[in-house]
PDB file of C-alpha atoms in Angstrom:
ATOM      1  CA  MET D   1       0.000   0.000   0.000  1.00  0.00           C
ATOM      2  CA  ILE D   2       2.890   2.385   0.711  1.00  0.00           C
ATOM      3  CA  ASP D   3       4.143   1.804  -2.837  1.00  0.00           C
ATOM      4  CA  ARG D   4       0.715   2.629  -4.281  1.00  0.00           C
ATOM      5  CA  VAL D   5       0.464   5.836  -2.260  1.00  0.00           C
ATOM      6  CA  THR D   6       3.959   6.978  -3.279  1.00  0.00           C
ATOM      7  CA  CYS D   7       3.302   6.100  -6.935  1.00  0.00           C
ATOM      8  CA  ALA D   8       0.040   8.069  -6.955  1.00  0.00           C
ATOM      9  CA  MET D   9       1.767  11.036  -5.348  1.00  0.00           C
ATOM     10  CA  SER D  10       4.604  10.849  -7.902  1.00  0.00           C
ATOM     11  CA  GLU D  11       2.085  10.818 -10.756  1.00  0.00           C
ATOM     12  CA  ALA D  12       0.550  13.948  -9.248  1.00  0.00           C
ATOM     13  CA  GLY D  13       3.966  15.621  -9.161  1.00  0.00           C
ATOM     14  CA  VAL D  14       4.905  15.082  -5.497  1.00  0.00           C
ATOM     15  CA  VAL D  15       7.891  12.753  -5.210  1.00  0.00           C
ATOM     16  CA  VAL D  16       8.020  10.699  -1.998  1.00  0.00           C
ATOM     17  CA  LEU D  17       9.965   7.455  -1.702  1.00  0.00           C
ATOM     18  CA  PRO D  18       8.602   4.464   0.250  1.00  0.00           C
ATOM     19  CA  ASP D  19      11.559   4.652   2.676  1.00  0.00           C
ATOM     20  CA  GLU D  20      10.663   8.262   3.419  1.00  0.00           C
ATOM     21  CA  VAL D  21       7.140   7.261   4.427  1.00  0.00           C
ATOM     22  CA  LEU D  22       8.622   4.971   7.064  1.00  0.00           C
ATOM     23  CA  GLY D  23      11.283   7.532   7.999  1.00  0.00           C
ATOM     24  CA  LYS D  24      11.159  10.381  10.474  1.00  0.00           C
ATOM     25  CA  LYS D  25      11.126  13.395   8.135  1.00  0.00           C
ATOM     26  CA  ARG D  26       8.299  15.810   8.842  1.00  0.00           C
ATOM     27  CA  LEU D  27       8.145  17.569   5.505  1.00  0.00           C
ATOM     28  CA  ARG D  28       4.597  18.078   4.230  1.00  0.00           C
ATOM     29  CA  PRO D  29       4.739  15.460   1.426  1.00  0.00           C
ATOM     30  CA  HIS D  30       6.056  12.802   3.805  1.00  0.00           C
ATOM     31  CA  VAL D  31       3.435  13.583   6.429  1.00  0.00           C
ATOM     32  CA  MET D  32       0.677  13.525   3.798  1.00  0.00           C
ATOM     33  CA  ALA D  33       1.822  10.146   2.454  1.00  0.00           C
ATOM     34  CA  ARG D  34       1.999   8.687   5.965  1.00  0.00           C
ATOM     35  CA  GLY D  35      -1.447   9.999   6.834  1.00  0.00           C
ATOM     36  CA  MET D  36      -2.883   8.576   3.630  1.00  0.00           C
ATOM     37  CA  VAL D  37      -1.434   5.156   4.486  1.00  0.00           C
ATOM     38  CA  TYR D  38      -2.938   5.401   7.993  1.00  0.00           C
ATOM     39  CA  PHE D  39      -6.342   6.368   6.662  1.00  0.00           C
ATOM     40  CA  ILE D  40      -6.473   3.665   3.982  1.00  0.00           C
ATOM     41  CA  ALA D  41      -5.336   1.000   6.450  1.00  0.00           C
ATOM     42  CA  ARG D  42      -7.985   2.104   8.936  1.00  0.00           C
ATOM     43  CA  GLU D  43     -10.868   2.801   6.530  1.00  0.00           C
ATOM     44  CA  HIS D  44     -10.456   0.020   3.981  1.00  0.00           C
ATOM     45  CA  LEU D  45      -8.408  -2.684   5.678  1.00  0.00           C
ATOM     46  CA  LYS D  46     -10.106  -2.231   9.071  1.00  0.00           C
ATOM     47  CA  MET D  47      -6.784  -2.358  10.923  1.00  0.00           C
ATOM     48  CA  SER D  48      -6.577  -1.179  14.531  1.00  0.00           C
ATOM     49  CA  TYR D  49      -4.488   1.841  15.506  1.00  0.00           C
ATOM     50  CA  PRO D  50      -1.934  -0.301  17.399  1.00  0.00           C
ATOM     51  CA  ALA D  51      -1.607  -2.675  14.418  1.00  0.00           C
ATOM     52  CA  ILE D  52      -1.005   0.212  12.014  1.00  0.00           C
ATOM     53  CA  GLY D  53       1.481   1.733  14.466  1.00  0.00           C
ATOM     54  CA  LYS D  54       3.394  -1.520  14.699  1.00  0.00           C
ATOM     55  CA  ALA D  55       3.554  -1.865  10.895  1.00  0.00           C
ATOM     56  CA  ILE D  56       4.652   1.754  10.340  1.00  0.00           C
ATOM     57  CA  ARG D  57       6.865   1.931  13.455  1.00  0.00           C
ATOM     58  CA  ARG D  58       4.885   4.722  15.112  1.00  0.00           C
ATOM     59  CA  HIS D  59       2.934   5.101  18.360  1.00  0.00           C
ATOM     60  CA  HIS D  60      -0.810   4.585  17.932  1.00  0.00           C
ATOM     61  CA  ALA D  61      -1.469   8.188  19.029  1.00  0.00           C
ATOM     62  CA  SER D  62       0.566   9.368  16.029  1.00  0.00           C
ATOM     63  CA  ILE D  63      -1.655   7.229  13.803  1.00  0.00           C
ATOM     64  CA  ILE D  64      -4.816   8.787  15.250  1.00  0.00           C
ATOM     65  CA  HIS D  65      -3.506  12.322  14.718  1.00  0.00           C
ATOM     66  CA  GLY D  66      -2.106  11.640  11.237  1.00  0.00           C
ATOM     67  CA  GLU D  67      -5.357  10.069  10.110  1.00  0.00           C
ATOM     68  CA  ALA D  68      -7.375  13.043  11.368  1.00  0.00           C
ATOM     69  CA  VAL D  69      -5.116  15.479   9.503  1.00  0.00           C
ATOM     70  CA  VAL D  70      -5.354  13.625   6.188  1.00  0.00           C
ATOM     71  CA  VAL D  71      -9.151  13.229   6.488  1.00  0.00           C
ATOM     72  CA  ASN D  72      -9.412  17.001   6.911  1.00  0.00           C
ATOM     73  CA  ASP D  73      -7.115  17.488   3.902  1.00  0.00           C
ATOM     74  CA  ILE D  74      -9.199  15.094   1.784  1.00  0.00           C
ATOM     75  CA  GLU D  75     -12.367  16.993   2.689  1.00  0.00           C
ATOM     76  CA  THR D  76     -10.953  20.455   2.015  1.00  0.00           C
ATOM     77  CA  ASN D  77      -8.143  20.127  -0.541  1.00  0.00           C
ATOM     78  CA  ALA D  78      -8.945  18.899  -4.039  1.00  0.00           C
ATOM     79  CA  PHE D  79      -5.326  17.949  -4.721  1.00  0.00           C
ATOM     80  CA  VAL D  80      -5.144  15.592  -1.718  1.00  0.00           C
ATOM     81  CA  ALA D  81      -8.602  14.217  -2.543  1.00  0.00           C
ATOM     82  CA  SER D  82      -7.498  13.431  -6.098  1.00  0.00           C
ATOM     83  CA  ILE D  83      -4.433  11.539  -4.837  1.00  0.00           C
ATOM     84  CA  TYR D  84      -6.602   9.584  -2.391  1.00  0.00           C
ATOM     85  CA  LYS D  85      -9.106   8.710  -5.122  1.00  0.00           C
ATOM     86  CA  ARG D  86      -6.297   7.576  -7.419  1.00  0.00           C
ATOM     87  CA  VAL D  87      -4.856   5.289  -4.714  1.00  0.00           C
ATOM     88  CA  ILE D  88      -8.129   3.633  -3.786  1.00  0.00           C
ATOM     89  CA  HIS D  89      -8.976   3.216  -7.462  1.00  0.00           C
ATOM     90  CA  GLU D  90      -5.673   1.406  -8.024  1.00  0.00           C
ATOM     91  CA  LEU D  91      -6.253  -0.744  -4.928  1.00  0.00           C
ATOM     92  CA  ASP D  92      -9.820  -1.524  -6.074  1.00  0.00           C
ATOM     93  CA  PHE D  93     -11.459  -0.035  -2.991  1.00  0.00           C
ATOM     94  CA  LYS D  94     -14.721   1.874  -2.991  1.00  0.00           C
ATOM     95  CA  ALA D  95     -14.590   5.555  -2.056  1.00  0.00           C
ATOM     96  CA  PRO D  96     -16.510   6.522   1.094  1.00  0.00           C
ATOM     97  CA  SER D  97     -19.788   8.314   0.435  1.00  0.00           C
ATOM     98  CA  TRP D  98     -18.563  11.560   2.002  1.00  0.00           C
ATOM     99  CA  ILE D  99     -15.908  12.005  -0.718  1.00  0.00           C
ATOM    100  CA  LYS D 100     -17.420  14.338  -3.298  1.00  0.00           C
ATOM    101  CA  PRO D 101     -15.878  15.705  -6.513  1.00  0.00           C
ATOM    102  CA  CYS D 102     -14.165  18.988  -5.676  1.00  0.00           C
ATOM    103  CA  GLU D 103     -15.332  21.788  -7.908  1.00  0.00           C
ATOM    104  CA  ARG D 104     -14.065  24.784  -6.008  1.00  0.00           C
ATOM    105  CA  VAL D 105     -10.972  26.844  -5.538  1.00  0.00           C
ATOM    106  CA  ILE D 106      -9.135  26.043  -2.341  1.00  0.00           C
ATOM    107  CA  VAL D 107      -7.755  29.209  -0.816  1.00  0.00           C
ATOM    108  CA  ALA D 108      -5.358  29.528   2.094  1.00  0.00           C
ATOM    109  CA  GLU D 109      -3.968  32.474   3.956  1.00  0.00           C
ATOM    110  CA  ASP D 110      -0.562  33.539   2.721  1.00  0.00           C
ATOM    111  CA  LYS D 111       1.778  33.213   5.710  1.00  0.00           C
ATOM    112  CA  VAL D 112       4.176  35.882   4.454  1.00  0.00           C
ATOM    113  CA  ARG D 113       1.682  38.481   3.277  1.00  0.00           C
ATOM    114  CA  ARG D 114      -1.508  38.159   5.284  1.00  0.00           C
ATOM    115  CA  ASP D 115      -3.285  40.796   3.199  1.00  0.00           C
ATOM    116  CA  ARG D 116      -3.850  38.476   0.235  1.00  0.00           C
ATOM    117  CA  PRO D 117      -5.013  34.876  -0.061  1.00  0.00           C
ATOM    118  CA  ARG D 118      -3.234  32.427  -2.328  1.00  0.00           C
ATOM    119  CA  VAL D 119      -4.722  29.695  -4.477  1.00  0.00           C
ATOM    120  CA  ILE D 120      -3.526  26.243  -3.503  1.00  0.00           C
ATOM    121  CA  HIS D 121      -5.339  24.185  -6.113  1.00  0.00           C
ATOM    122  CA  VAL D 122      -8.164  24.441  -8.613  1.00  0.00           C
ATOM    123  CA  ASP D 123      -9.949  21.252  -9.593  1.00  0.00           C
ATOM    124  CA  THR D 124     -12.978  21.422 -11.833  1.00  0.00           C
ATOM    125  CA  ASP D 125     -12.564  18.248 -13.876  1.00  0.00           C
ATOM    126  CA  ASP D 126     -12.511  14.948 -12.012  1.00  0.00           C
ATOM    127  CA  ALA D 127     -12.513  12.893 -15.247  1.00  0.00           C
ATOM    128  CA  GLN D 128      -8.729  12.413 -15.283  1.00  0.00           C
ATOM    129  CA  LEU D 129      -8.943   9.973 -12.383  1.00  0.00           C
TER     130      LEU D 129
END
């Protein structure tokens, strides 16, 4: 599953190696890949938090937090949602009913210049998945 997540992220333009998912780096792409693995293991494979933690070499509390972060990202960020959909499609899993096609502009506050928002991602065509 880690290979599928990293492949889907690479296809989307975010390069993360499988070893980096198991590593300790806390860069955003690595954290996102880890969280996606946690969520898929929990949602589709019905694994317990301690079992996921043992497989990924993390404490189960880290799994709970990482899963919550990626679920929020899937709900609010079209780019993360598209990667998730690509992974579950490749793994032949069914998407949860709460995952909807994202047809909006995701805007975040610019940390450097707070006076203007910045566009993170625009996704209006879900057909490429």
